Short mmCIF file of C-alpha atoms and ligand atoms in Angstrom, two decimals:
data_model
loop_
_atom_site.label_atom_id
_atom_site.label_comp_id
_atom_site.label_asym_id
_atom_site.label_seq_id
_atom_site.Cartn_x
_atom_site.Cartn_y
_atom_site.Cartn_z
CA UNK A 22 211.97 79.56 191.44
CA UNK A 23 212.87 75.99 190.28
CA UNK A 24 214.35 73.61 192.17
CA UNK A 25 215.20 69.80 192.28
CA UNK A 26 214.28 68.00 194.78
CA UNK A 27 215.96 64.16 195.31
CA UNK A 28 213.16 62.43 197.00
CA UNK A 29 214.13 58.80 198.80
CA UNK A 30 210.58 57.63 199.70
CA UNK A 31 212.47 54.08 201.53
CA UNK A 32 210.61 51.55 203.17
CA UNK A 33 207.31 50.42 204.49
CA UNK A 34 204.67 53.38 204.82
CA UNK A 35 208.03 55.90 203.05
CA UNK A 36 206.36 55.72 199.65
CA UNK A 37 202.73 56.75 201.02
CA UNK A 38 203.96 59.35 202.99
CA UNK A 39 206.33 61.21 200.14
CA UNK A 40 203.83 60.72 197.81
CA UNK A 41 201.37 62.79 200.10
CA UNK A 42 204.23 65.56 200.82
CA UNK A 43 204.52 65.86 196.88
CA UNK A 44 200.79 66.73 196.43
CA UNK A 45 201.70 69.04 198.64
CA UNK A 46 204.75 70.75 197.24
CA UNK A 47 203.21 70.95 193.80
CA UNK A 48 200.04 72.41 195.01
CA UNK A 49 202.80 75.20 196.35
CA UNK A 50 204.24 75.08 193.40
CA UNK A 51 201.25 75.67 191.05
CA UNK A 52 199.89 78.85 193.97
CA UNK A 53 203.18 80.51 194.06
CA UNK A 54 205.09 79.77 190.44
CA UNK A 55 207.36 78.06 191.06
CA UNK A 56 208.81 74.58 189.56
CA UNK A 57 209.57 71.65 191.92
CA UNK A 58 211.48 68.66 189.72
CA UNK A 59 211.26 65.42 191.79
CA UNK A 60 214.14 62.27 191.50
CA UNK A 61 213.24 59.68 192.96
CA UNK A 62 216.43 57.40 194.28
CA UNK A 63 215.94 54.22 196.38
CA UNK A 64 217.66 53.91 199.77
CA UNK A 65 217.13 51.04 202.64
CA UNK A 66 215.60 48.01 202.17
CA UNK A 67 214.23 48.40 198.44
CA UNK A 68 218.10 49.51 197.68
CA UNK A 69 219.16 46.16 198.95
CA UNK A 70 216.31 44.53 197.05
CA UNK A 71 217.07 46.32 194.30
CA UNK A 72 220.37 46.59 193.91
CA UNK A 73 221.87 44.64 196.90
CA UNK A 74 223.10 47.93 198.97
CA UNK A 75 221.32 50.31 201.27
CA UNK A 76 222.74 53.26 199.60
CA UNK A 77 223.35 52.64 195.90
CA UNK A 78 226.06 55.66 194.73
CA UNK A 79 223.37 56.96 192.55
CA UNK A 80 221.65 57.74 195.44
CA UNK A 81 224.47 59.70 196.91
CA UNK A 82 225.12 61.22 193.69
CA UNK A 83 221.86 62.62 193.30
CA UNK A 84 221.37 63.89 196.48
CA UNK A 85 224.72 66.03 196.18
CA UNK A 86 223.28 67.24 192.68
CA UNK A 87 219.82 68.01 194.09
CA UNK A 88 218.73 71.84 195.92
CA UNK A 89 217.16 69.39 198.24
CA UNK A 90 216.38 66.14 199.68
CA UNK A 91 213.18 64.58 200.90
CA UNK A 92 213.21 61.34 202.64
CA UNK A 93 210.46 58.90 204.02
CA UNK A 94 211.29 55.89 206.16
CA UNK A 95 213.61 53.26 206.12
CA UNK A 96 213.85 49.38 207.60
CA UNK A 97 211.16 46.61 207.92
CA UNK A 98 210.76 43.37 209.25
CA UNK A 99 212.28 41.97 206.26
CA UNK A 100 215.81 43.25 206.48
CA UNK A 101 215.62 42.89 210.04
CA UNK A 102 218.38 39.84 210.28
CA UNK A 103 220.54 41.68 208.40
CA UNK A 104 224.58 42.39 209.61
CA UNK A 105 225.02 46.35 211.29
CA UNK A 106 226.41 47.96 207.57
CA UNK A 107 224.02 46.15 205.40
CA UNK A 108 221.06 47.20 207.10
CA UNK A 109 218.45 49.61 205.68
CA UNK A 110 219.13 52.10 208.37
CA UNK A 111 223.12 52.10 207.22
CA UNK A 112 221.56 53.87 203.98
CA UNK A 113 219.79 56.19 206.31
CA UNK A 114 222.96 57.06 208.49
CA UNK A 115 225.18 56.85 205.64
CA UNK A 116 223.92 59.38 203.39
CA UNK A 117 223.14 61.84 206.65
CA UNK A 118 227.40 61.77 206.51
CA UNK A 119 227.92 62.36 203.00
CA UNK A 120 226.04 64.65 203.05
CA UNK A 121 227.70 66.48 206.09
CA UNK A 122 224.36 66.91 207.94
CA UNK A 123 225.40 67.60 211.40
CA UNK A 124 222.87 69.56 212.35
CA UNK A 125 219.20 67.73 213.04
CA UNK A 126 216.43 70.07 213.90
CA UNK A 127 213.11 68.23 215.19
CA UNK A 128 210.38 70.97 216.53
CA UNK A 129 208.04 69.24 218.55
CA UNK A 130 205.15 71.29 218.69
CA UNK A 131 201.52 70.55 220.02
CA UNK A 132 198.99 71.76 218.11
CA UNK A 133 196.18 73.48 219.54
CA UNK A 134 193.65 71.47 218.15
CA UNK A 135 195.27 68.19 219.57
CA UNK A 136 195.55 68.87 222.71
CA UNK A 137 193.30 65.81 223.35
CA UNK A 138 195.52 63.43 221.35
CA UNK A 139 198.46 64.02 224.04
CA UNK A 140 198.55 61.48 226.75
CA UNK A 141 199.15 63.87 229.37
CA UNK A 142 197.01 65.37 231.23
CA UNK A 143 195.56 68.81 230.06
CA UNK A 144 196.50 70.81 232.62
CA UNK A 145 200.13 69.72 231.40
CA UNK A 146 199.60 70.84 228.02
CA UNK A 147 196.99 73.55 228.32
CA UNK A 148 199.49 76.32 227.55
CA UNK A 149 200.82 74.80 224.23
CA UNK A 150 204.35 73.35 224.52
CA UNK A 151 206.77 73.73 221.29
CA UNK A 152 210.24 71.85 221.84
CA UNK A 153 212.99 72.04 219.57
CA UNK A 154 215.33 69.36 219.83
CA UNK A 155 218.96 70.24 217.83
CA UNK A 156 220.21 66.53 217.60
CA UNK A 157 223.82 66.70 216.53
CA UNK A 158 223.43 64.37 214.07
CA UNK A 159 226.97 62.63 211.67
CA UNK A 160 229.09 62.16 215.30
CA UNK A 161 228.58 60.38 219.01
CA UNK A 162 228.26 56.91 219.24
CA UNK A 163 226.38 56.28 215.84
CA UNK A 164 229.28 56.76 214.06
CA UNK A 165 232.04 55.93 216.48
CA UNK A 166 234.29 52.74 216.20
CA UNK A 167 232.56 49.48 216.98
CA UNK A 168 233.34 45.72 217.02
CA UNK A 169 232.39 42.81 218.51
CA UNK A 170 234.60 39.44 219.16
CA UNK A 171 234.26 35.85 220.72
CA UNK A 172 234.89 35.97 224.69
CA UNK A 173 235.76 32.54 225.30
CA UNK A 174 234.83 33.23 228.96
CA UNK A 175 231.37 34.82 228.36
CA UNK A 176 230.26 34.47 225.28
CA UNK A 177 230.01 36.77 222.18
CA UNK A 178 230.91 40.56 223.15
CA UNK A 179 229.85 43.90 221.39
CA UNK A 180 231.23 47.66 221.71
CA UNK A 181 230.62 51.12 220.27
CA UNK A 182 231.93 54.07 221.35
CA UNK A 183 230.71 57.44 221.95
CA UNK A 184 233.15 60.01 221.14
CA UNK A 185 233.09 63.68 220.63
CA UNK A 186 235.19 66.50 219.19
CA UNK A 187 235.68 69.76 220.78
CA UNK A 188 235.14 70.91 217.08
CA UNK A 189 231.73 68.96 216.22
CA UNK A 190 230.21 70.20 219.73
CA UNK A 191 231.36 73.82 218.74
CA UNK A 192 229.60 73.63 215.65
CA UNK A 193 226.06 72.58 216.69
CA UNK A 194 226.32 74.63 219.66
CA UNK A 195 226.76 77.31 217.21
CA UNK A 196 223.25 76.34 215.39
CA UNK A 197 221.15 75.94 218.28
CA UNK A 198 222.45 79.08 219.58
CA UNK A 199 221.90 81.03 216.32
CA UNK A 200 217.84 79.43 216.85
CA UNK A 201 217.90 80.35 220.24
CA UNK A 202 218.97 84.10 219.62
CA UNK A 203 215.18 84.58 217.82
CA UNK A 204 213.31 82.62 220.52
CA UNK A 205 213.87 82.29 224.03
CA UNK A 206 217.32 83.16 224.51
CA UNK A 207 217.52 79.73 226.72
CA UNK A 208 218.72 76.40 226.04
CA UNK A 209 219.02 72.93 228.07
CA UNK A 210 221.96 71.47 227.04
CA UNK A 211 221.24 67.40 227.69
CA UNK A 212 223.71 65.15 228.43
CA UNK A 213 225.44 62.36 231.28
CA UNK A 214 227.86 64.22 232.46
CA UNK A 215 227.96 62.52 235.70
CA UNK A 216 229.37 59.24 233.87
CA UNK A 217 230.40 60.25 230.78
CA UNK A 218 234.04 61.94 229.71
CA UNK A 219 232.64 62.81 226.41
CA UNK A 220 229.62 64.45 228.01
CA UNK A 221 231.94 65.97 229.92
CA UNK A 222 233.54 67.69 227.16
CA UNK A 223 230.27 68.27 225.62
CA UNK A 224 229.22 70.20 228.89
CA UNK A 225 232.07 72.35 228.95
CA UNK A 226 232.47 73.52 225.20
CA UNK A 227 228.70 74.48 224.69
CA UNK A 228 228.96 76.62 227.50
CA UNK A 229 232.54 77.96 227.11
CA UNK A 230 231.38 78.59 223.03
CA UNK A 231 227.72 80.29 224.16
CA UNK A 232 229.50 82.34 226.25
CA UNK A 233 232.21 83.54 224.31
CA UNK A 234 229.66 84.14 221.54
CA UNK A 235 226.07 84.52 222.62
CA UNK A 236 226.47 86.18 226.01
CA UNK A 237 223.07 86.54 225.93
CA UNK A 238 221.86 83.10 225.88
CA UNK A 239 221.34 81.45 229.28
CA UNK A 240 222.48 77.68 228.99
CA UNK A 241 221.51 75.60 231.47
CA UNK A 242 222.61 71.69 231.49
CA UNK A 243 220.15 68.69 232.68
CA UNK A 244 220.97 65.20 232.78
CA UNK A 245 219.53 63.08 230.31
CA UNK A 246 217.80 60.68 232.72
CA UNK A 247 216.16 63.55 234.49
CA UNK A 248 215.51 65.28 230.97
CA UNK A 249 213.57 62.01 229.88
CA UNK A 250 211.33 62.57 233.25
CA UNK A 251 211.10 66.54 232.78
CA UNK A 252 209.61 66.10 229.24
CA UNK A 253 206.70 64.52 230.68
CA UNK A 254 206.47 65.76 234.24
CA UNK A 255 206.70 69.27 232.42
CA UNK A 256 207.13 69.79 229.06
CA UNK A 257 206.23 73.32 228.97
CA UNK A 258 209.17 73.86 230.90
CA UNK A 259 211.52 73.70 227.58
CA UNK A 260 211.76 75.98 224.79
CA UNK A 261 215.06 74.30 223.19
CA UNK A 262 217.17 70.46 223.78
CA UNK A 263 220.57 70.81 222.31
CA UNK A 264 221.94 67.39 222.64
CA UNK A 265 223.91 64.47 221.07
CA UNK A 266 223.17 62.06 218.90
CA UNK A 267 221.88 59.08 220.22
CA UNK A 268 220.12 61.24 223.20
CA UNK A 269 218.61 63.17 220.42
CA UNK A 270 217.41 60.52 218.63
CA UNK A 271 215.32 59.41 222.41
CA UNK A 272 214.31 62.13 223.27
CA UNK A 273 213.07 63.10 220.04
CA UNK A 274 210.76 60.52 219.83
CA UNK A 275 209.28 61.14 223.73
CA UNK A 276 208.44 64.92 222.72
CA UNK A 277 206.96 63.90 219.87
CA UNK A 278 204.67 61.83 221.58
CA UNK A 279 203.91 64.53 224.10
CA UNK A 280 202.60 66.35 221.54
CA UNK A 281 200.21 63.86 220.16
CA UNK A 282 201.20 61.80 217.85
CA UNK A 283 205.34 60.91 216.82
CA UNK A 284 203.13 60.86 213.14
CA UNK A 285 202.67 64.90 213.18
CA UNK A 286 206.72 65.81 214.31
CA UNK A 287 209.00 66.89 211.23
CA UNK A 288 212.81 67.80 210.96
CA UNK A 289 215.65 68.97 208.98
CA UNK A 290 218.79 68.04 208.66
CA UNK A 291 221.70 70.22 207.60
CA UNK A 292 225.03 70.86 206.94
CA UNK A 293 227.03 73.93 205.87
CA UNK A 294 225.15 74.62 202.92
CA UNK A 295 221.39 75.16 202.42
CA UNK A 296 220.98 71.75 200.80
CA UNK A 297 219.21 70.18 203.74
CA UNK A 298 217.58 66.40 204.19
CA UNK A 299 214.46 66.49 205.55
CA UNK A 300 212.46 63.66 207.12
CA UNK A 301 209.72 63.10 209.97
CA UNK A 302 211.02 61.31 212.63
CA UNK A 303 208.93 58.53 212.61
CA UNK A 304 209.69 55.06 211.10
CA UNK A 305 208.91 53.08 208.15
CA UNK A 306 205.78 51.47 210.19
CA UNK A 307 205.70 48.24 208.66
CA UNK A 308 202.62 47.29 210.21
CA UNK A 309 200.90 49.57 208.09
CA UNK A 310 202.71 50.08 205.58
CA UNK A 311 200.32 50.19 201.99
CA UNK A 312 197.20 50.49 203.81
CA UNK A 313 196.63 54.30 203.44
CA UNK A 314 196.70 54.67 207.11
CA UNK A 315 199.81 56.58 207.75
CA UNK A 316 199.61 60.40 208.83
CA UNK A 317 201.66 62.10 206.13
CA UNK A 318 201.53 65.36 208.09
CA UNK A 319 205.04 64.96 209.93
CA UNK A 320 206.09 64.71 206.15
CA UNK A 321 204.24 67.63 204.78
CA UNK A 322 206.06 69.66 207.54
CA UNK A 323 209.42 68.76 206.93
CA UNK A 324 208.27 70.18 203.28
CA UNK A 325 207.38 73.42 204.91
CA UNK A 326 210.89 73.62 206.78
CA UNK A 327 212.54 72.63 203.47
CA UNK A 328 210.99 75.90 201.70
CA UNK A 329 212.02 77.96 204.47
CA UNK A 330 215.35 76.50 205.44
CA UNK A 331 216.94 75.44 202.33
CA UNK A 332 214.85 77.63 199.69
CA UNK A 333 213.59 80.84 201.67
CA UNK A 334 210.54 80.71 200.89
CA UNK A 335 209.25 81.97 204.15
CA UNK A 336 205.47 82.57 202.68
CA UNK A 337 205.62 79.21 200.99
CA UNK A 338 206.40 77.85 204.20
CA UNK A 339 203.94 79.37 206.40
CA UNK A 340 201.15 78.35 203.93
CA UNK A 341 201.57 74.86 204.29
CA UNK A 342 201.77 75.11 208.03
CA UNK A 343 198.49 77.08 207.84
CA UNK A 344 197.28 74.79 205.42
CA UNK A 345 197.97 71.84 207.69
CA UNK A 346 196.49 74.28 211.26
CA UNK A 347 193.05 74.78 209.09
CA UNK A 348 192.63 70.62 208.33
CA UNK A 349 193.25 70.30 211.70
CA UNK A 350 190.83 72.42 212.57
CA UNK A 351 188.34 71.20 210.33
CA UNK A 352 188.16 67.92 212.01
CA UNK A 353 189.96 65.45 209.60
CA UNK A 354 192.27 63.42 211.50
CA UNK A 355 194.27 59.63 210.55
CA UNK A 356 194.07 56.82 212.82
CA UNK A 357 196.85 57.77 214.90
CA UNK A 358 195.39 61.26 216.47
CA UNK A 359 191.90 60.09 215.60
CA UNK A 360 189.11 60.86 218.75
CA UNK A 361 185.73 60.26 218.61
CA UNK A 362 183.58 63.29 217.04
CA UNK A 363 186.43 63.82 214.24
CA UNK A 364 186.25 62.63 210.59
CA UNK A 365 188.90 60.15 209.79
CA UNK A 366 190.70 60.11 207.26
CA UNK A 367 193.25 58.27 205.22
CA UNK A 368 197.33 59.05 203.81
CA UNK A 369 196.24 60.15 200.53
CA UNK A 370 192.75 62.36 201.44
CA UNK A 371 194.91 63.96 204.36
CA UNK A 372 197.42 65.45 201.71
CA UNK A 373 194.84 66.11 199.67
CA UNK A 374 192.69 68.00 202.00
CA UNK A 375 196.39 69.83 202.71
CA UNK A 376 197.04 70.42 199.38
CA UNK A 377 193.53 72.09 198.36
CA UNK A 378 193.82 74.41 201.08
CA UNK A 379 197.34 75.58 200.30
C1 IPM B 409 215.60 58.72 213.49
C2 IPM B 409 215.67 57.22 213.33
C3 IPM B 409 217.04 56.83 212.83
C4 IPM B 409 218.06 57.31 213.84
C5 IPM B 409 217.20 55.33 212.52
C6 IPM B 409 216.16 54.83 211.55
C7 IPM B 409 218.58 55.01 212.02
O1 IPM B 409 215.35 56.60 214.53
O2 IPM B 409 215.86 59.42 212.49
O3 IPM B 409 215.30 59.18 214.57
O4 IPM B 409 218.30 56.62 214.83
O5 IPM B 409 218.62 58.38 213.64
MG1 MG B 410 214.60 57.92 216.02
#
């Protein structure tokens, strides 16, 4: 098979990390015969160094060309100052919505052989937990109208709106219940329903659309206060979060951090098509950035769901996953889910250790 994949390694620890996920995908590509062509495009703060915008239209322009899209990290300190649209993370949100990529799957999963690396306790985690989180991901508050304007009476004042369609709730209730028809059958649909008219909305059409089209699929609906408490009073409790976008994007990052390390969680994005973006959901970690400390696994993974979800290649898939279970096993951990005993590790030797056993 040969594909082209548009890879936007961003900002801070982004280039380490894609880097690492490309040693992967060839080492796929050499095992299984196929042909992986990479583009690189910039996007976030080395698009605004280099060519004084976020999200240069090359950048778009390749992505729409490309089968796929791979994407590190964007934002650092340096951009930090920067006005709302001109910020590295406008590249980030702006080419999720030309791309139409509504749909944001993050699986937070805890590996068995990190069970120690979670900071709760183990009789919390003991029986695995595996959350996926379906963020809707181009609507809500992130992309609704926003302005700010001189109060003479208090000051400087900001707004953004959240705002939902009946239509854009429809259609990610639709993928989290297609997920949900091959798991558990059940989904907690998250929201703030007891303040919120658009969470209101959002109540009623997932359950009025799972109803009328998945009978089988028992949605239940939790506050998104209470949700943020569940997740770590009991996070085996959840099979699947279908939520909005700015919840999403929360309580993404708490289940990831359940389950270890917010380093090992991956996630796709997609659309209607089976061109897909996929990312970890970690940050650009300035902090570290260039010192071969980063965990590329959460990267690596989001390669696996890109062979499944936008190529097919189910075997492809599940070899890097294994691939990624056996180094695991064998002990070789980066800083971030390092414990004492285990053989650390840096960016590069992690992929490569991934890589060789793929
Ligand atoms: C994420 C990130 C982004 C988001 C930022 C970088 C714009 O936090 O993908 O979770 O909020 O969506
Ligand atoms: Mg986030």
């Amino acid at each position: 098979m040969k594909k082209t994949i548009a890879v936007l390694a961003g900002d801070g620890i982004g280039p380490e990390i894609t880097d690492g996920a490309i040693a992967v995908l060839n080492a796929v590509a050499q095992k299984f015969g196929h042909e992986f062509t990479f583009k690189h495009y910039p996007i976030g703060g080395c698009a605004i160094d280099c060519c004084g915008v976020p999200l240069p239209p090359e950048t778009v322009e390749g992505c729409l060309a490309a089968d796929s899209v791979l994407l590190g990290a964007v934002g650092g300190y340096k951009w930090d100052g920067m006005a709302g649209d001109a910020r590295p993370e406008a590249g980030l949100l702006g080419i999720r919505k030309a791309m139409r990529l509504y749909s944001n799957i993050r699986p937070a999963r805890l590996f068995k052989q990190l069970a120690d690396a979670s900071p709760l306790k183990e009789s919390l985690v003991r029986d695995g937990i595996e959350i996926i989180v379906v963020r809707e991901l181009t609507g809500g508050i992130y992309f609704g109208e926003r302005g700010s304007y001189d109060d003479n009476e208090n000051g400087a004042t900001a707004w953004d709106t959240e705002k939902y369609s009946v239509r854009e709730i429809e259609r990610i209730t639709e993928i989290a219940c297609r997920l949900a028809a091959n798991r558990s059958k059940k989904i907690v649909s998250v929201d703030k329903a007891n303040v919120l008219e658009s969470s209101r909305l959002w109540r009623k059409t997932v359950h009025a659309y799972a109803k009328r089209h998945y009978p089988e699929i028992v949605v239940e609906d939790m506050l998104v206060d209470n949700c943020a408490m569940q997740i770590v009073k009991n996070p085996a409790q959840f099979d699947m979060l279908l939520t909005s976008n700015m919840f999403g994007d929360i309580l993404s990052d708490e289940a990831a951090q359940v389950t270890g390390s917010i380093g090992m969680l991956a996630s796709s994005s997609l659309g209607e098509g089976t061109r897909g973006l996929y990312e970890p959901i970690h940050g650009s970690a300035p902090d570290i950035a260039g010192r071969d400390l980063a965990n590329p696994i959460a990267t690596v993974l989001s390669c696996a769901m890109m062979l499944r979800d936008s190529f097919g290649l189910n075997g492809e898939s599940a070899a890097v996953e294994t691939a990624v279970g056996r180094v695991l096993e064998e002990g070789y951990r980066t800083a971030d889910i390092y414990a004492e005993g285990m053989k650390k590790v840096g960016c590069r030797e992690m992929a490569r250790l991934i890589a060789e056993r793929v």
